[in-house]
Amino acid sequence: MNTAPRPLVDRFGRVHTDLRVSLTDRCNLRCTYCMPAEGLDWLARDAVLGDDEVVRLVRIAVERLGIASVRLTGGEPLLRRGLPGLVGRIARLGVEVSLTTNGIGLARTATALREAGLGRVNVSLDTLRPERFAALTRRDRLDDVLAGLAAAKAAGLGPVKVNAVPVRGVNEDEIVDLAAFAVEHGYVMRFIESMPLDAQGAWDRTAMVTAEEVLAALGERFDLVPVGRHGGAPAEEWRIAGTDAVVGVIASVTRPFCGGCDRVRLTADGQLRNCLFATEESDLRALLRGGADDAAIEQAWRVSVAGKGPGHAIGSADFVRPERPMSAIGG
């Protein structure tokens, strides 16, 4: 008879049940706050975990470590060939499977992904203005993203969440418009404080629109009723009075939620990160390809999480930026 897995606990007593799996570091957008116009030096294809390797690591995480939810990320995960098949294999392990995407390509894949076992999607959308979208992403693809959102909702990939990063002098004037758009279409709007994870190292805290500023802007249009935070979820939520619509704010910088963090991250090349801002990684790919058994991989996972720090320390003298940018870590 199967026994329950021993929880994946760090030295601060945080139990980790959420795994973020990056499927590629490649992306078909070139967002100005993420990477340079020419892109980055992508991982060699043989460095990226294959489907069998991804499934094995997720299986170990589920069966031996108590992981209950898996978020597939990138880069842009829809660029992964055969994605519905991989989603299906992961879903059959008995975990909740979700996806973070820029929405390009979602219109043609949403139904197949839902049928494979995908539960829901988060779609990045920082502006509703075509010319601004083209300037921000260096690609004229806003219509594709909007079509992807609609397709995701129609396929039942809900709640469909829309993620926006407001940046001062760039798109902070659209906070209310984005929220109204989400309410109109039945999406869940979430605003995320910008973080020092861009490839260029150009992050400027003074350009970051804070959670307080986001809430002040929303409060000019909507009557917000606090909902709070659900478990280890990163977003604080508010309901718009008189509706069922919810907006969330992920204040990673000004209201860090590290004390309730329940997630670990696996990069596309098989490196385990116990924190988004970790400066060290554990090489699970080497163990996989070196013939390690499940018990050895489980132990490496536990050692990594046991060494997790109390928080990211952004804004303190002790903060050190991770070498990898967000696109290479996985959102």
Tab-separated table of C-alpha atoms in Angstrom:
chain	number	residue	atom	x	y	z
A	1	MET	CA	0.000	0.000	0.000
A	2	ASN	CA	1.305	3.461	-0.886
A	3	THR	CA	2.259	5.710	2.002
A	4	ALA	CA	1.995	9.484	2.028
A	5	PRO	CA	5.239	11.219	1.026
A	6	ARG	CA	7.290	12.961	3.674
A	7	PRO	CA	6.743	16.724	3.228
A	8	LEU	CA	9.412	18.874	1.588
A	9	VAL	CA	10.209	21.221	4.475
A	10	ASP	CA	12.900	23.853	4.870
A	11	ARG	CA	14.641	24.933	8.102
A	12	PHE	CA	11.999	27.595	8.708
A	13	GLY	CA	9.180	25.058	8.660
A	14	ARG	CA	7.796	26.072	5.258
A	15	VAL	CA	6.208	23.120	3.440
A	16	HIS	CA	6.769	23.143	-0.323
A	17	THR	CA	3.928	21.815	-2.478
A	18	ASP	CA	4.200	23.989	-5.610
A	19	LEU	CA	6.698	23.272	-8.388
A	20	ARG	CA	7.446	25.688	-11.232
A	21	VAL	CA	8.919	23.876	-14.252
A	22	SER	CA	10.511	25.887	-17.054
A	23	LEU	CA	10.240	24.084	-20.397
A	24	THR	CA	12.420	26.445	-22.432
A	25	ASP	CA	14.391	29.656	-22.047
A	26	ARG	CA	13.356	30.781	-25.537
A	27	CYS	CA	10.698	33.407	-26.141
A	28	ASN	CA	8.985	34.881	-29.189
A	29	LEU	CA	8.717	38.353	-27.618
A	30	ARG	CA	11.511	40.747	-26.635
A	31	CYS	CA	9.933	42.675	-23.778
A	32	THR	CA	12.029	45.709	-22.925
A	33	TYR	CA	11.966	45.002	-19.169
A	34	CYS	CA	13.072	41.396	-19.689
A	35	MET	CA	15.693	41.083	-22.434
A	36	PRO	CA	17.555	42.983	-25.162
A	37	ALA	CA	16.148	43.353	-28.666
A	38	GLU	CA	18.513	40.727	-30.085
A	39	GLY	CA	17.438	38.148	-27.516
A	40	LEU	CA	19.821	36.076	-25.427
A	41	ASP	CA	22.217	33.180	-25.873
A	42	TRP	CA	19.678	30.354	-25.706
A	43	LEU	CA	20.434	27.008	-24.148
A	44	ALA	CA	21.695	24.328	-26.506
A	45	ARG	CA	18.914	21.863	-27.287
A	46	ASP	CA	20.746	18.928	-25.724
A	47	ALA	CA	21.084	20.942	-22.506
A	48	VAL	CA	17.315	21.195	-22.145
A	49	LEU	CA	15.533	18.392	-20.308
A	50	GLY	CA	13.623	16.002	-22.550
A	51	ASP	CA	10.027	15.031	-21.903
A	52	ASP	CA	10.966	11.781	-20.181
A	53	GLU	CA	13.364	13.643	-17.904
A	54	VAL	CA	10.790	16.270	-16.995
A	55	VAL	CA	8.174	13.626	-16.240
A	56	ARG	CA	10.568	11.609	-14.105
A	57	LEU	CA	11.507	14.612	-11.985
A	58	VAL	CA	7.868	15.618	-11.557
A	59	ARG	CA	6.966	12.036	-10.632
A	60	ILE	CA	9.660	11.999	-7.942
A	61	ALA	CA	8.424	15.354	-6.676
A	62	VAL	CA	4.836	14.090	-6.457
A	63	GLU	CA	5.420	10.586	-5.120
A	64	ARG	CA	8.299	11.285	-2.743
A	65	LEU	CA	8.101	14.984	-1.856
A	66	GLY	CA	4.407	15.820	-1.742
A	67	ILE	CA	4.285	18.288	-4.635
A	68	ALA	CA	0.604	18.932	-5.414
A	69	SER	CA	0.671	21.556	-8.179
A	70	VAL	CA	2.901	22.116	-11.200
A	71	ARG	CA	3.134	25.390	-13.121
A	72	LEU	CA	4.723	25.136	-16.572
A	73	THR	CA	6.700	28.233	-17.523
A	74	GLY	CA	9.437	29.542	-19.787
A	75	GLY	CA	10.711	31.567	-21.604
A	76	GLU	CA	7.538	30.846	-23.517
A	77	PRO	CA	6.300	27.302	-22.824
A	78	LEU	CA	4.026	27.225	-25.891
A	79	LEU	CA	7.227	27.037	-27.966
A	80	ARG	CA	7.826	23.539	-26.567
A	81	ARG	CA	7.076	20.941	-29.238
A	82	GLY	CA	4.492	18.362	-28.282
A	83	LEU	CA	3.344	20.360	-25.271
A	84	PRO	CA	-0.137	18.784	-24.996
A	85	GLY	CA	1.434	15.340	-24.758
A	86	LEU	CA	3.761	16.458	-21.979
A	87	VAL	CA	0.884	18.150	-20.140
A	88	GLY	CA	-1.075	14.925	-20.330
A	89	ARG	CA	1.756	12.865	-18.870
A	90	ILE	CA	2.181	15.283	-15.976
A	91	ALA	CA	-1.555	15.512	-15.317
A	92	ARG	CA	-1.773	11.730	-15.055
A	93	LEU	CA	0.571	11.907	-12.076
A	94	GLY	CA	-2.351	13.359	-10.132
A	95	VAL	CA	-1.273	16.987	-9.807
A	96	GLU	CA	-2.923	20.263	-10.732
A	97	VAL	CA	-1.244	21.573	-13.892
A	98	SER	CA	-1.250	25.234	-14.921
A	99	LEU	CA	0.657	27.330	-17.443
A	100	THR	CA	2.149	30.822	-17.616
A	101	THR	CA	2.324	32.167	-21.171
A	102	ASN	CA	2.514	35.336	-23.222
A	103	GLY	CA	-0.608	34.115	-25.021
A	104	ILE	CA	0.858	33.966	-28.523
A	105	GLY	CA	-0.188	30.613	-29.967
A	106	LEU	CA	-2.763	29.998	-27.250
A	107	ALA	CA	-5.685	30.466	-29.650
A	108	ARG	CA	-4.672	27.350	-31.577
A	109	THR	CA	-3.604	25.224	-28.606
A	110	ALA	CA	-6.014	26.036	-25.763
A	111	THR	CA	-8.497	23.262	-26.523
A	112	ALA	CA	-5.811	20.599	-26.944
A	113	LEU	CA	-4.139	21.667	-23.713
A	114	ARG	CA	-7.430	21.542	-21.817
A	115	GLU	CA	-8.210	18.094	-23.194
A	116	ALA	CA	-4.727	16.947	-22.152
A	117	GLY	CA	-5.371	17.949	-18.537
A	118	LEU	CA	-4.242	21.561	-18.211
A	119	GLY	CA	-6.312	23.297	-15.545
A	120	ARG	CA	-5.755	27.013	-16.011
A	121	VAL	CA	-3.523	29.678	-17.535
A	122	ASN	CA	-1.863	32.954	-16.596
A	123	VAL	CA	-1.360	35.267	-19.565
A	124	SER	CA	1.025	38.224	-19.532
A	125	LEU	CA	-0.470	41.444	-20.895
A	126	ASP	CA	0.993	44.832	-20.007
A	127	THR	CA	-1.015	47.079	-22.314
A	128	LEU	CA	-4.193	47.174	-24.388
A	129	ARG	CA	-2.794	49.681	-26.891
A	130	PRO	CA	-1.404	48.109	-30.098
A	131	GLU	CA	1.327	50.693	-30.628
A	132	ARG	CA	2.439	50.461	-27.014
A	133	PHE	CA	2.372	46.659	-27.111
A	134	ALA	CA	4.640	46.730	-30.155
A	135	ALA	CA	7.021	49.130	-28.423
A	136	LEU	CA	7.098	47.130	-25.179
A	137	THR	CA	7.482	43.681	-26.711
A	138	ARG	CA	9.187	44.680	-29.973
A	139	ARG	CA	6.550	42.563	-31.732
A	140	ASP	CA	3.154	43.566	-33.180
A	141	ARG	CA	1.151	40.675	-31.675
A	142	LEU	CA	-1.498	42.179	-29.401
A	143	ASP	CA	-4.360	40.691	-31.437
A	144	ASP	CA	-2.841	37.224	-31.018
A	145	VAL	CA	-2.691	37.632	-27.246
A	146	LEU	CA	-6.290	38.838	-27.025
A	147	ALA	CA	-7.407	35.907	-29.186
A	148	GLY	CA	-5.461	33.561	-26.935
A	149	LEU	CA	-7.191	34.889	-23.840
A	150	ALA	CA	-10.605	34.403	-25.409
A	151	ALA	CA	-9.707	30.885	-26.541
A	152	ALA	CA	-8.476	29.948	-23.075
A	153	LYS	CA	-11.742	31.057	-21.507
A	154	ALA	CA	-13.793	29.256	-24.154
A	155	ALA	CA	-11.795	26.067	-23.581
A	156	GLY	CA	-12.488	26.163	-19.848
A	157	LEU	CA	-8.965	27.020	-18.719
A	158	GLY	CA	-10.252	29.073	-15.834
A	159	PRO	CA	-9.971	31.182	-13.987
A	160	VAL	CA	-8.005	32.903	-16.738
A	161	LYS	CA	-5.565	35.242	-15.044
A	162	VAL	CA	-4.023	38.278	-16.722
A	163	ASN	CA	-0.644	39.432	-15.399
A	164	ALA	CA	0.612	42.981	-15.905
A	165	VAL	CA	3.819	44.667	-14.755
A	166	PRO	CA	3.187	48.421	-14.454
A	167	VAL	CA	6.284	50.533	-15.031
A	168	ARG	CA	6.474	54.255	-14.317
A	169	GLY	CA	6.423	56.353	-17.455
A	170	VAL	CA	5.589	53.316	-19.583
A	171	ASN	CA	2.164	51.848	-18.845
A	172	GLU	CA	1.089	52.859	-15.345
A	173	ASP	CA	-1.654	54.970	-16.918
A	174	GLU	CA	-3.401	51.748	-18.002
A	175	ILE	CA	-3.883	50.172	-14.567
A	176	VAL	CA	-7.593	51.019	-14.447
A	177	ASP	CA	-8.136	50.180	-18.120
A	178	LEU	CA	-6.563	46.735	-17.698
A	179	ALA	CA	-8.681	46.009	-14.642
A	180	ALA	CA	-11.843	47.127	-16.447
A	181	PHE	CA	-10.918	44.941	-19.423
A	182	ALA	CA	-10.530	41.919	-17.145
A	183	VAL	CA	-13.854	42.596	-15.429
A	184	GLU	CA	-15.620	42.937	-18.771
A	185	HIS	CA	-14.295	39.627	-20.080
A	186	GLY	CA	-14.424	37.617	-16.881
A	187	TYR	CA	-10.676	37.358	-16.319
A	188	VAL	CA	-8.796	37.788	-13.039
A	189	MET	CA	-6.454	40.787	-13.229
A	190	ARG	CA	-3.154	40.728	-11.349
A	191	PHE	CA	-0.582	43.503	-11.129
A	192	ILE	CA	3.009	42.532	-10.358
A	193	GLU	CA	5.716	44.815	-9.002
A	194	SER	CA	8.724	44.783	-11.306
A	195	MET	CA	11.691	42.849	-9.961
A	196	PRO	CA	15.461	42.943	-10.563
A	197	LEU	CA	15.465	39.946	-12.908
A	198	ASP	CA	15.974	41.551	-16.314
A	199	ALA	CA	18.843	40.298	-18.468
A	200	GLN	CA	20.244	43.791	-18.950
A	201	GLY	CA	20.614	44.523	-15.225
A	202	ALA	CA	18.815	47.824	-15.783
A	203	TRP	CA	16.094	47.434	-13.139
A	204	ASP	CA	15.453	50.725	-11.367
A	205	ARG	CA	13.395	50.729	-8.195
A	206	THR	CA	12.251	54.278	-8.830
A	207	ALA	CA	10.523	53.061	-12.016
A	208	MET	CA	8.688	50.343	-10.132
A	209	VAL	CA	5.011	51.074	-9.549
A	210	THR	CA	4.316	49.895	-6.008
A	211	ALA	CA	1.346	47.931	-4.722
A	212	GLU	CA	0.130	51.023	-2.877
A	213	GLU	CA	0.171	53.035	-6.084
A	214	VAL	CA	-1.691	50.298	-7.962
A	215	LEU	CA	-4.368	50.149	-5.269
A	216	ALA	CA	-4.664	53.937	-5.185
A	217	ALA	CA	-5.240	54.022	-8.956
A	218	LEU	CA	-7.810	51.212	-8.786
A	219	GLY	CA	-9.536	52.918	-5.865
A	220	GLU	CA	-10.296	55.952	-8.008
A	221	ARG	CA	-12.532	53.798	-10.219
A	222	PHE	CA	-13.589	50.803	-8.115
A	223	ASP	CA	-14.751	50.149	-4.564
A	224	LEU	CA	-12.316	47.449	-3.413
A	225	VAL	CA	-13.225	44.904	-0.723
A	226	PRO	CA	-10.215	43.066	0.790
A	227	VAL	CA	-10.161	39.315	0.220
A	228	GLY	CA	-6.638	38.619	1.450
A	229	ARG	CA	-4.162	35.950	0.443
A	230	HIS	CA	-4.948	32.270	-0.054
A	231	GLY	CA	-2.376	30.005	1.588
A	232	GLY	CA	1.023	30.391	-0.049
A	233	ALA	CA	-0.357	32.257	-3.065
A	234	PRO	CA	1.722	35.327	-3.971
A	235	ALA	CA	-1.209	37.632	-4.712
A	236	GLU	CA	-3.161	39.711	-2.235
A	237	GLU	CA	-6.676	39.997	-3.598
A	238	TRP	CA	-9.534	42.490	-3.546
A	239	ARG	CA	-13.085	42.007	-4.820
A	240	ILE	CA	-14.692	44.800	-6.787
A	241	ALA	CA	-17.812	45.677	-4.812
A	242	GLY	CA	-21.058	44.745	-6.487
A	243	THR	CA	-19.402	42.118	-8.685
A	244	ASP	CA	-17.699	38.739	-8.426
A	245	ALA	CA	-14.597	40.180	-10.076
A	246	VAL	CA	-11.303	39.930	-8.208
A	247	VAL	CA	-8.068	41.841	-8.734
A	248	GLY	CA	-4.774	40.839	-7.211
A	249	VAL	CA	-1.472	42.535	-6.480
A	250	ILE	CA	1.821	40.652	-6.232
A	251	ALA	CA	4.046	42.960	-4.224
A	252	SER	CA	7.260	40.961	-4.272
A	253	VAL	CA	9.378	43.996	-3.438
A	254	THR	CA	7.373	46.183	-1.055
A	255	ARG	CA	5.292	43.473	0.653
A	256	PRO	CA	7.398	40.321	0.373
A	257	PHE	CA	5.586	37.079	1.143
A	258	CYS	CA	8.673	34.929	1.613
A	259	GLY	CA	7.485	33.734	5.012
A	260	GLY	CA	4.692	31.753	3.374
A	261	CYS	CA	6.559	30.627	0.241
A	262	ASP	CA	5.671	27.075	-0.767
A	263	ARG	CA	7.393	26.782	-4.162
A	264	VAL	CA	10.561	25.508	-5.759
A	265	ARG	CA	11.725	25.966	-9.339
A	266	LEU	CA	13.226	23.699	-11.965
A	267	THR	CA	14.971	25.391	-14.892
A	268	ALA	CA	14.761	24.135	-18.451
A	269	ASP	CA	18.264	22.673	-18.137
A	270	GLY	CA	17.437	20.749	-14.978
A	271	GLN	CA	18.767	23.032	-12.260
A	272	LEU	CA	16.773	23.133	-9.039
A	273	ARG	CA	16.346	26.568	-7.440
A	274	ASN	CA	14.913	26.866	-3.944
A	275	CYS	CA	14.082	30.564	-4.472
A	276	LEU	CA	13.399	32.809	-7.445
A	277	PHE	CA	16.366	34.915	-6.293
A	278	ALA	CA	18.651	32.007	-5.415
A	279	THR	CA	22.325	32.450	-6.240
A	280	GLU	CA	23.018	28.711	-6.111
A	281	GLU	CA	21.434	25.787	-7.954
A	282	SER	CA	21.352	22.002	-7.582
A	283	ASP	CA	22.132	20.051	-10.749
A	284	LEU	CA	19.389	17.458	-11.092
A	285	ARG	CA	20.142	16.994	-14.786
A	286	ALA	CA	23.584	15.621	-13.957
A	287	LEU	CA	22.009	13.146	-11.548
A	288	LEU	CA	19.426	12.086	-14.132
A	289	ARG	CA	21.946	11.587	-16.893
A	290	GLY	CA	24.470	10.032	-14.546
A	291	GLY	CA	22.166	7.143	-13.666
A	292	ALA	CA	21.108	8.242	-10.168
A	293	ASP	CA	18.145	6.405	-8.691
A	294	ASP	CA	15.005	8.097	-7.410
A	295	ALA	CA	16.200	8.061	-3.820
A	296	ALA	CA	19.376	9.984	-4.699
A	297	ILE	CA	17.418	12.598	-6.633
A	298	GLU	CA	14.945	12.932	-3.764
A	299	GLN	CA	17.801	13.492	-1.339
A	300	ALA	CA	19.364	16.191	-3.556
A	301	TRP	CA	15.985	17.923	-3.650
A	302	ARG	CA	15.650	17.834	0.131
A	303	VAL	CA	19.182	19.145	0.664
A	304	SER	CA	18.511	22.070	-1.677
A	305	VAL	CA	15.273	23.060	0.036
A	306	ALA	CA	16.808	22.631	3.485
A	307	GLY	CA	19.283	25.365	2.551
A	308	LYS	CA	16.634	27.876	1.530
A	309	GLY	CA	17.058	31.300	3.109
A	310	PRO	CA	14.436	33.337	4.949
A	311	GLY	CA	13.762	35.719	2.048
A	312	HIS	CA	15.130	37.507	-1.000
A	313	ALA	CA	16.399	40.659	0.802
A	314	ILE	CA	15.679	43.021	-2.117
A	315	GLY	CA	16.503	46.531	-0.966
A	316	SER	CA	19.013	45.466	1.673
A	317	ALA	CA	22.780	45.742	1.498
A	318	ASP	CA	22.928	41.933	1.452
A	319	PHE	CA	20.914	41.512	-1.757
A	320	VAL	CA	22.707	39.840	-4.650
A	321	ARG	CA	21.051	39.589	-8.048
A	322	PRO	CA	20.868	36.060	-9.447
A	323	GLU	CA	23.017	35.518	-12.525
A	324	ARG	CA	20.127	34.155	-14.544
A	325	PRO	CA	17.396	36.508	-15.763
A	326	MET	CA	13.734	35.658	-15.320
A	327	SER	CA	13.432	34.205	-18.824
A	328	ALA	CA	16.110	31.621	-17.989
A	329	ILE	CA	14.797	30.850	-14.502
A	330	GLY	CA	11.128	30.405	-15.295
A	331	GLY	CA	8.318	32.508	-13.875
